[in-house]
Amino acid sequence: ETGVTQTPRHLVMGMTNKKSLKCEQHLGHNAMYWYKQSAKKPLELMFVYNFKEQTENNSVPSRFSPECPNSSHLFLHLHTLQPEDSALYLCASSQERENSPLHFGNGTRLTVT
Amino acid sequence: GQNIDQPTEMTATEGAIVQINCTYQTSGFNGLFWYQQHAGEAPTFLSYNVLDGLEEKGRFSSFLSRSKGYSYLLLKELQMKDSASYLCAALDSNYQLIWGAGTKLIIKP
C-alpha cells in the first residue's frame, strides 16, 4: 500500500546530529499522527494534527519537534537525541479524529549511537 | 489507569484455528480495533467493533463483550502469511486509543 509513505526507512544518527523524518499521505485524510514503537511495548502516541493544527502533544521531549505544513505532509525534526530514543517511528493518518481506522506508513527505524 | 492485556506470543499450526484474546480497562469506551503488523511493515487495519457480538470478515472474525471488557480475534484456516503481530486497541471516552503491546503469532507447518 502506498497510501502513507515515510522516508527514510532506516536512519542512524549520533547524539549531536540533526535529522528529519518525513511522512506523506495520499488518502485525503484530515488527521495525521506520529507514534513511537519500541519492542514489546504498546504504541506511544507522540503528536496529533487535525487540519494542520496540532491538537495533542503527549509530553514528548523538546528534542522531538513536529511540523505539519499542509494536511498531506508531516515532519518530525530530531536533534540531540538519546540512545533510548532508538525505536520505530510510525506515521499514520485517518479520515477524522474519532473512530476512523488509522492508516500507517512502514515507519522509520531510528538508531541513535 | 487505562490498560490493555493481550498474550505476548502464541503458536499455532498451519490450517488450524487460533483465538487471540484482549481484555481492556478504559475510562469509557467507544470501540475496539484490531490491527495486523508483519515484521518490518506498517500495522494494517483488520476490524472495528463497538457493539457486542461477532463480526466476520473472511477467515478473520472479531468478537466483543462490552460488559466483560473483552474481545478476541479468531483466525481460521491459518496460513503461513498469518505469522505477524496482532495489536488490540480500545477507544476511551475521549476517543484516545489505548494500545496493547501486541501478540506475536507464529505459524508452524
PDB file of C-alpha atoms in Angstrom:
ATOM      1  CA  GLU A   1       0.000   0.000   0.000  1.00  0.00           C
ATOM      2  CA  THR A   2       1.402   3.432  -0.913  1.00  0.00           C
ATOM      3  CA  GLY A   3      -1.261   5.489   0.881  1.00  0.00           C
ATOM      4  CA  VAL A   4       1.148   6.672   3.603  1.00  0.00           C
ATOM      5  CA  THR A   5       4.819   6.993   2.687  1.00  0.00           C
ATOM      6  CA  GLN A   6       7.616   7.521   5.165  1.00  0.00           C
ATOM      7  CA  THR A   7      11.248   8.387   4.477  1.00  0.00           C
ATOM      8  CA  PRO A   8      13.864   7.364   5.260  1.00  0.00           C
ATOM      9  CA  ARG A   9      13.178   3.711   6.132  1.00  0.00           C
ATOM     10  CA  HIS A  10      16.316   3.500   8.244  1.00  0.00           C
ATOM     11  CA  LEU A  11      18.306   6.205   9.987  1.00  0.00           C
ATOM     12  CA  VAL A  12      21.411   6.052  12.140  1.00  0.00           C
ATOM     13  CA  MET A  13      22.407   9.266  13.876  1.00  0.00           C
ATOM     14  CA  GLY A  14      24.745  10.431  16.573  1.00  0.00           C
ATOM     15  CA  MET A  15      23.516  12.254  19.616  1.00  0.00           C
ATOM     16  CA  THR A  16      24.688  15.603  18.284  1.00  0.00           C
ATOM     17  CA  ASN A  17      23.113  15.283  14.838  1.00  0.00           C
ATOM     18  CA  LYS A  18      20.005  16.945  13.484  1.00  0.00           C
ATOM     19  CA  LYS A  19      17.786  14.977  11.129  1.00  0.00           C
ATOM     20  CA  SER A  20      14.172  14.970   9.952  1.00  0.00           C
ATOM     21  CA  LEU A  21      11.656  12.231   9.271  1.00  0.00           C
ATOM     22  CA  LYS A  22       9.135  12.786   6.512  1.00  0.00           C
ATOM     23  CA  CYS A  23       5.619  11.461   6.062  1.00  0.00           C
ATOM     24  CA  GLU A  24       3.244  11.950   3.151  1.00  0.00           C
ATOM     25  CA  GLN A  25      -0.305  10.671   2.769  1.00  0.00           C
ATOM     26  CA  HIS A  26      -2.270  10.443  -0.467  1.00  0.00           C
ATOM     27  CA  LEU A  27      -5.571   9.390   1.093  1.00  0.00           C
ATOM     28  CA  GLY A  28      -7.205  12.791   1.523  1.00  0.00           C
ATOM     29  CA  HIS A  29      -7.246  12.357   5.292  1.00  0.00           C
ATOM     30  CA  ASN A  30      -7.585  15.236   7.730  1.00  0.00           C
ATOM     31  CA  ALA A  31      -5.683  13.896  10.732  1.00  0.00           C
ATOM     32  CA  MET A  32      -2.031  12.848  10.947  1.00  0.00           C
ATOM     33  CA  TYR A  33      -0.106  11.244  13.791  1.00  0.00           C
ATOM     34  CA  TRP A  34       3.374  10.374  14.969  1.00  0.00           C
ATOM     35  CA  TYR A  35       3.783   7.196  17.021  1.00  0.00           C
ATOM     36  CA  LYS A  36       6.822   5.621  18.657  1.00  0.00           C
ATOM     37  CA  GLN A  37       7.018   1.811  18.641  1.00  0.00           C
ATOM     38  CA  SER A  38       9.521   0.081  20.929  1.00  0.00           C
ATOM     39  CA  ALA A  39       9.948  -3.666  21.167  1.00  0.00           C
ATOM     40  CA  LYS A  40       7.284  -5.425  23.234  1.00  0.00           C
ATOM     41  CA  LYS A  41       5.688  -2.122  24.267  1.00  0.00           C
ATOM     42  CA  PRO A  42       2.378  -0.543  23.266  1.00  0.00           C
ATOM     43  CA  LEU A  43       2.409   2.120  20.600  1.00  0.00           C
ATOM     44  CA  GLU A  44       3.091   5.533  22.130  1.00  0.00           C
ATOM     45  CA  LEU A  45       1.233   8.467  20.626  1.00  0.00           C
ATOM     46  CA  MET A  46       3.543  11.464  20.266  1.00  0.00           C
ATOM     47  CA  PHE A  47       1.716  14.128  18.266  1.00  0.00           C
ATOM     48  CA  VAL A  48      -1.617  14.613  16.516  1.00  0.00           C
ATOM     49  CA  TYR A  49      -2.519  17.124  13.841  1.00  0.00           C
ATOM     50  CA  ASN A  50      -6.084  17.834  12.724  1.00  0.00           C
ATOM     51  CA  PHE A  51      -6.446  20.016   9.644  1.00  0.00           C
ATOM     52  CA  LYS A  52      -2.791  21.081  10.066  1.00  0.00           C
ATOM     53  CA  GLU A  53      -3.312  22.208  13.670  1.00  0.00           C
ATOM     54  CA  GLN A  54      -1.514  20.367  16.444  1.00  0.00           C
ATOM     55  CA  THR A  55      -4.150  19.066  18.815  1.00  0.00           C
ATOM     56  CA  GLU A  56      -2.091  16.765  21.000  1.00  0.00           C
ATOM     57  CA  ASN A  57       1.423  16.643  22.353  1.00  0.00           C
ATOM     58  CA  ASN A  58       1.782  13.783  24.788  1.00  0.00           C
ATOM     59  CA  SER A  59       4.567  15.148  26.980  1.00  0.00           C
ATOM     60  CA  VAL A  60       7.146  14.486  24.302  1.00  0.00           C
ATOM     61  CA  PRO A  61      10.663  15.864  24.996  1.00  0.00           C
ATOM     62  CA  SER A  62      11.518  19.024  23.095  1.00  0.00           C
ATOM     63  CA  ARG A  63      14.282  17.226  21.189  1.00  0.00           C
ATOM     64  CA  PHE A  64      11.368  15.998  19.012  1.00  0.00           C
ATOM     65  CA  SER A  65       9.771  18.796  17.025  1.00  0.00           C
ATOM     66  CA  PRO A  66       6.832  18.148  14.665  1.00  0.00           C
ATOM     67  CA  GLU A  67       5.864  20.209  11.656  1.00  0.00           C
ATOM     68  CA  CYS A  68       2.726  19.949   9.528  1.00  0.00           C
ATOM     69  CA  PRO A  69       2.873  22.371   6.584  1.00  0.00           C
ATOM     70  CA  ASN A  70      -0.329  21.023   4.997  1.00  0.00           C
ATOM     71  CA  SER A  71      -2.802  18.189   5.532  1.00  0.00           C
ATOM     72  CA  SER A  72      -0.769  15.792   3.363  1.00  0.00           C
ATOM     73  CA  HIS A  73       2.690  16.231   4.860  1.00  0.00           C
ATOM     74  CA  LEU A  74       4.109  15.699   8.318  1.00  0.00           C
ATOM     75  CA  PHE A  75       7.672  16.007   9.552  1.00  0.00           C
ATOM     76  CA  LEU A  76       9.432  15.054  12.749  1.00  0.00           C
ATOM     77  CA  HIS A  77      12.592  17.065  13.377  1.00  0.00           C
ATOM     78  CA  LEU A  78      15.145  15.391  15.610  1.00  0.00           C
ATOM     79  CA  HIS A  79      18.055  16.950  17.488  1.00  0.00           C
ATOM     80  CA  THR A  80      20.343  15.932  20.343  1.00  0.00           C
ATOM     81  CA  LEU A  81      18.616  12.587  20.734  1.00  0.00           C
ATOM     82  CA  GLN A  82      19.458   9.976  23.344  1.00  0.00           C
ATOM     83  CA  PRO A  83      20.168   6.253  22.789  1.00  0.00           C
ATOM     84  CA  GLU A  84      16.809   5.404  24.426  1.00  0.00           C
ATOM     85  CA  ASP A  85      15.107   7.243  21.555  1.00  0.00           C
ATOM     86  CA  SER A  86      16.092   4.378  19.254  1.00  0.00           C
ATOM     87  CA  ALA A  87      12.811   2.876  18.019  1.00  0.00           C
ATOM     88  CA  LEU A  88      10.484   2.543  15.055  1.00  0.00           C
ATOM     89  CA  TYR A  89       8.722   5.836  14.338  1.00  0.00           C
ATOM     90  CA  LEU A  90       5.382   5.384  12.633  1.00  0.00           C
ATOM     91  CA  CYS A  91       3.334   7.994  10.861  1.00  0.00           C
ATOM     92  CA  ALA A  92      -0.403   7.449  10.473  1.00  0.00           C
ATOM     93  CA  SER A  93      -3.389   9.258   9.025  1.00  0.00           C
ATOM     94  CA  SER A  94      -7.148   8.967   9.412  1.00  0.00           C
ATOM     95  CA  GLN A  95     -10.251  10.483   7.914  1.00  0.00           C
ATOM     96  CA  GLU A  96     -11.194  12.168  11.162  1.00  0.00           C
ATOM     97  CA  ARG A  97     -10.069  12.049  14.745  1.00  0.00           C
ATOM     98  CA  GLU A  98     -12.714   9.854  16.334  1.00  0.00           C
ATOM     99  CA  ASN A  99     -13.343   6.240  15.399  1.00  0.00           C
ATOM    100  CA  SER A 100     -11.840   6.157  11.922  1.00  0.00           C
ATOM    101  CA  PRO A 101      -9.190   3.471  11.438  1.00  0.00           C
ATOM    102  CA  LEU A 102      -5.589   4.558  11.185  1.00  0.00           C
ATOM    103  CA  HIS A 103      -3.553   4.054   8.032  1.00  0.00           C
ATOM    104  CA  PHE A 104       0.117   3.637   8.887  1.00  0.00           C
ATOM    105  CA  GLY A 105       3.315   4.123   6.958  1.00  0.00           C
ATOM    106  CA  ASN A 106       6.058   1.477   7.097  1.00  0.00           C
ATOM    107  CA  GLY A 107       7.966   3.541   9.627  1.00  0.00           C
ATOM    108  CA  THR A 108      11.491   4.814  10.080  1.00  0.00           C
ATOM    109  CA  ARG A 109      13.807   2.555  12.075  1.00  0.00           C
ATOM    110  CA  LEU A 110      15.901   5.016  14.066  1.00  0.00           C
ATOM    111  CA  THR A 111      19.144   4.103  15.805  1.00  0.00           C
ATOM    112  CA  VAL A 112      20.855   6.692  17.990  1.00  0.00           C
ATOM    113  CA  THR A 113      24.524   5.979  18.655  1.00  0.00           C
TER     114      THR A 113
ATOM    115  CA  GLY B   1      -5.390   3.665  34.943  1.00  0.00           C
ATOM    116  CA  GLN B   2      -6.222   2.507  31.463  1.00  0.00           C
ATOM    117  CA  ASN B   3      -4.871  -0.820  30.329  1.00  0.00           C
ATOM    118  CA  ILE B   4      -4.997  -3.400  27.562  1.00  0.00           C
ATOM    119  CA  ASP B   5      -3.867  -7.000  28.135  1.00  0.00           C
ATOM    120  CA  GLN B   6      -3.112  -9.497  25.410  1.00  0.00           C
ATOM    121  CA  PRO B   7      -0.786 -12.518  25.309  1.00  0.00           C
ATOM    122  CA  THR B   8       2.786 -11.779  24.275  1.00  0.00           C
ATOM    123  CA  GLU B   9       3.176 -14.722  21.937  1.00  0.00           C
ATOM    124  CA  MET B  10       1.140 -17.603  20.549  1.00  0.00           C
ATOM    125  CA  THR B  11       1.993 -20.547  18.324  1.00  0.00           C
ATOM    126  CA  ALA B  12      -0.414 -22.364  16.012  1.00  0.00           C
ATOM    127  CA  THR B  13      -0.310 -24.859  13.164  1.00  0.00           C
ATOM    128  CA  GLU B  14      -0.999 -24.141   9.512  1.00  0.00           C
ATOM    129  CA  GLY B  15      -4.609 -24.941   8.665  1.00  0.00           C
ATOM    130  CA  ALA B  16      -5.776 -24.708  12.273  1.00  0.00           C
ATOM    131  CA  ILE B  17      -7.805 -22.073  14.170  1.00  0.00           C
ATOM    132  CA  VAL B  18      -6.386 -19.635  16.713  1.00  0.00           C
ATOM    133  CA  GLN B  19      -8.072 -17.185  19.061  1.00  0.00           C
ATOM    134  CA  ILE B  20      -6.188 -14.116  20.311  1.00  0.00           C
ATOM    135  CA  ASN B  21      -7.734 -12.579  23.401  1.00  0.00           C
ATOM    136  CA  CYS B  22      -7.711  -8.977  24.536  1.00  0.00           C
ATOM    137  CA  THR B  23      -9.059  -7.506  27.763  1.00  0.00           C
ATOM    138  CA  TYR B  24      -9.377  -3.797  28.317  1.00  0.00           C
ATOM    139  CA  GLN B  25      -9.933  -1.343  31.129  1.00  0.00           C
ATOM    140  CA  THR B  26     -10.663   2.148  29.910  1.00  0.00           C
ATOM    141  CA  SER B  27     -12.384   5.320  31.055  1.00  0.00           C
ATOM    142  CA  GLY B  28     -15.462   4.971  28.911  1.00  0.00           C
ATOM    143  CA  PHE B  29     -15.498   3.000  25.687  1.00  0.00           C
ATOM    144  CA  ASN B  30     -16.061   3.909  22.057  1.00  0.00           C
ATOM    145  CA  GLY B  31     -14.981   0.760  20.295  1.00  0.00           C
ATOM    146  CA  LEU B  32     -12.115  -1.641  19.807  1.00  0.00           C
ATOM    147  CA  PHE B  33      -9.724  -2.102  16.900  1.00  0.00           C
ATOM    148  CA  TRP B  34      -7.562  -4.990  15.743  1.00  0.00           C
ATOM    149  CA  TYR B  35      -4.509  -4.398  13.548  1.00  0.00           C
ATOM    150  CA  GLN B  36      -2.087  -6.813  11.915  1.00  0.00           C
ATOM    151  CA  GLN B  37       1.610  -5.972  11.681  1.00  0.00           C
ATOM    152  CA  HIS B  38       4.099  -8.077   9.756  1.00  0.00           C
ATOM    153  CA  ALA B  39       7.714  -7.721  10.813  1.00  0.00           C
ATOM    154  CA  GLY B  40       9.229  -4.539   9.422  1.00  0.00           C
ATOM    155  CA  GLU B  41       5.939  -3.355   7.977  1.00  0.00           C
ATOM    156  CA  ALA B  42       3.096  -0.988   8.796  1.00  0.00           C
ATOM    157  CA  PRO B  43       0.229  -2.051  11.039  1.00  0.00           C
ATOM    158  CA  THR B  44      -2.852  -2.606   8.887  1.00  0.00           C
ATOM    159  CA  PHE B  45      -6.471  -2.311   9.999  1.00  0.00           C
ATOM    160  CA  LEU B  46      -8.362  -5.588  10.444  1.00  0.00           C
ATOM    161  CA  SER B  47     -11.569  -4.802  12.343  1.00  0.00           C
ATOM    162  CA  TYR B  48     -13.539  -2.382  14.490  1.00  0.00           C
ATOM    163  CA  ASN B  49     -16.207  -3.474  16.980  1.00  0.00           C
ATOM    164  CA  VAL B  50     -18.377  -1.164  19.038  1.00  0.00           C
ATOM    165  CA  LEU B  51     -21.426  -3.367  19.609  1.00  0.00           C
ATOM    166  CA  ASP B  52     -21.468  -6.744  21.348  1.00  0.00           C
ATOM    167  CA  GLY B  53     -21.195  -9.760  19.130  1.00  0.00           C
ATOM    168  CA  LEU B  54     -19.186 -11.399  16.417  1.00  0.00           C
ATOM    169  CA  GLU B  55     -18.230  -9.798  13.117  1.00  0.00           C
ATOM    170  CA  GLU B  56     -16.851 -11.994  10.371  1.00  0.00           C
ATOM    171  CA  LYS B  57     -14.601 -10.964   7.517  1.00  0.00           C
ATOM    172  CA  GLY B  58     -13.498 -13.961   5.535  1.00  0.00           C
ATOM    173  CA  ARG B  59     -11.061 -16.070   7.563  1.00  0.00           C
ATOM    174  CA  PHE B  60     -10.905 -13.429  10.310  1.00  0.00           C
ATOM    175  CA  SER B  61     -13.609 -12.731  12.897  1.00  0.00           C
ATOM    176  CA  SER B  62     -13.655 -10.317  15.828  1.00  0.00           C
ATOM    177  CA  PHE B  63     -15.799 -10.589  18.931  1.00  0.00           C
ATOM    178  CA  LEU B  64     -16.680  -8.005  21.572  1.00  0.00           C
ATOM    179  CA  SER B  65     -18.280  -8.207  25.005  1.00  0.00           C
ATOM    180  CA  ARG B  66     -18.617  -4.716  26.467  1.00  0.00           C
ATOM    181  CA  SER B  67     -19.899  -5.973  29.822  1.00  0.00           C
ATOM    182  CA  LYS B  68     -16.798  -8.126  30.264  1.00  0.00           C
ATOM    183  CA  GLY B  69     -14.285  -5.705  28.751  1.00  0.00           C
ATOM    184  CA  TYR B  70     -13.209  -8.479  26.423  1.00  0.00           C
ATOM    185  CA  SER B  71     -12.539  -9.043  22.763  1.00  0.00           C
ATOM    186  CA  TYR B  72     -10.977 -11.745  20.666  1.00  0.00           C
ATOM    187  CA  LEU B  73      -9.699 -12.126  17.146  1.00  0.00           C
ATOM    188  CA  LEU B  74     -10.377 -15.509  15.574  1.00  0.00           C
ATOM    189  CA  LEU B  75      -8.259 -16.655  12.647  1.00  0.00           C
ATOM    190  CA  LYS B  76      -9.413 -19.733  10.716  1.00  0.00           C
ATOM    191  CA  GLU B  77      -7.619 -21.925   8.165  1.00  0.00           C
ATOM    192  CA  LEU B  78      -4.305 -20.471   9.207  1.00  0.00           C
ATOM    193  CA  GLN B  79      -1.762 -19.752   6.525  1.00  0.00           C
ATOM    194  CA  MET B  80       1.966 -19.125   6.901  1.00  0.00           C
ATOM    195  CA  LYS B  81       1.400 -15.499   5.856  1.00  0.00           C
ATOM    196  CA  ASP B  82      -0.691 -15.005   9.005  1.00  0.00           C
ATOM    197  CA  SER B  83       2.534 -15.029  11.030  1.00  0.00           C
ATOM    198  CA  ALA B  84       2.551 -11.475  12.362  1.00  0.00           C
ATOM    199  CA  SER B  85       1.878  -9.384  15.436  1.00  0.00           C
ATOM    200  CA  TYR B  86      -1.745  -8.590  16.221  1.00  0.00           C
ATOM    201  CA  LEU B  87      -2.428  -5.308  18.008  1.00  0.00           C
ATOM    202  CA  CYS B  88      -5.538  -4.626  20.077  1.00  0.00           C
ATOM    203  CA  ALA B  89      -6.530  -1.016  20.769  1.00  0.00           C
ATOM    204  CA  ALA B  90      -9.532   0.428  22.618  1.00  0.00           C
ATOM    205  CA  LEU B  91     -11.038   3.892  22.225  1.00  0.00           C
ATOM    206  CA  ASP B  92     -11.794   5.608  25.523  1.00  0.00           C
ATOM    207  CA  SER B  93     -14.457   8.222  26.222  1.00  0.00           C
ATOM    208  CA  ASN B  94     -12.214  10.973  24.798  1.00  0.00           C
ATOM    209  CA  TYR B  95     -11.562   8.950  21.647  1.00  0.00           C
ATOM    210  CA  GLN B  96      -7.990   8.307  22.766  1.00  0.00           C
ATOM    211  CA  LEU B  97      -6.615   4.994  21.538  1.00  0.00           C
ATOM    212  CA  ILE B  98      -5.249   2.748  24.288  1.00  0.00           C
ATOM    213  CA  TRP B  99      -2.934   0.158  22.762  1.00  0.00           C
ATOM    214  CA  GLY B 100      -1.913  -3.306  23.851  1.00  0.00           C
ATOM    215  CA  ALA B 101       1.690  -4.440  23.416  1.00  0.00           C
ATOM    216  CA  GLY B 102       0.677  -6.848  20.670  1.00  0.00           C
ATOM    217  CA  THR B 103       0.538 -10.624  20.303  1.00  0.00           C
ATOM    218  CA  LYS B 104       3.187 -12.246  18.137  1.00  0.00           C
ATOM    219  CA  LEU B 105       1.599 -15.172  16.289  1.00  0.00           C
ATOM    220  CA  ILE B 106       3.913 -17.884  14.995  1.00  0.00           C
ATOM    221  CA  ILE B 107       2.502 -20.326  12.458  1.00  0.00           C
ATOM    222  CA  LYS B 108       4.231 -23.694  12.094  1.00  0.00           C
ATOM    223  CA  PRO B 109       3.862 -26.016   9.096  1.00  0.00           C
TER     224      PRO B 109
END
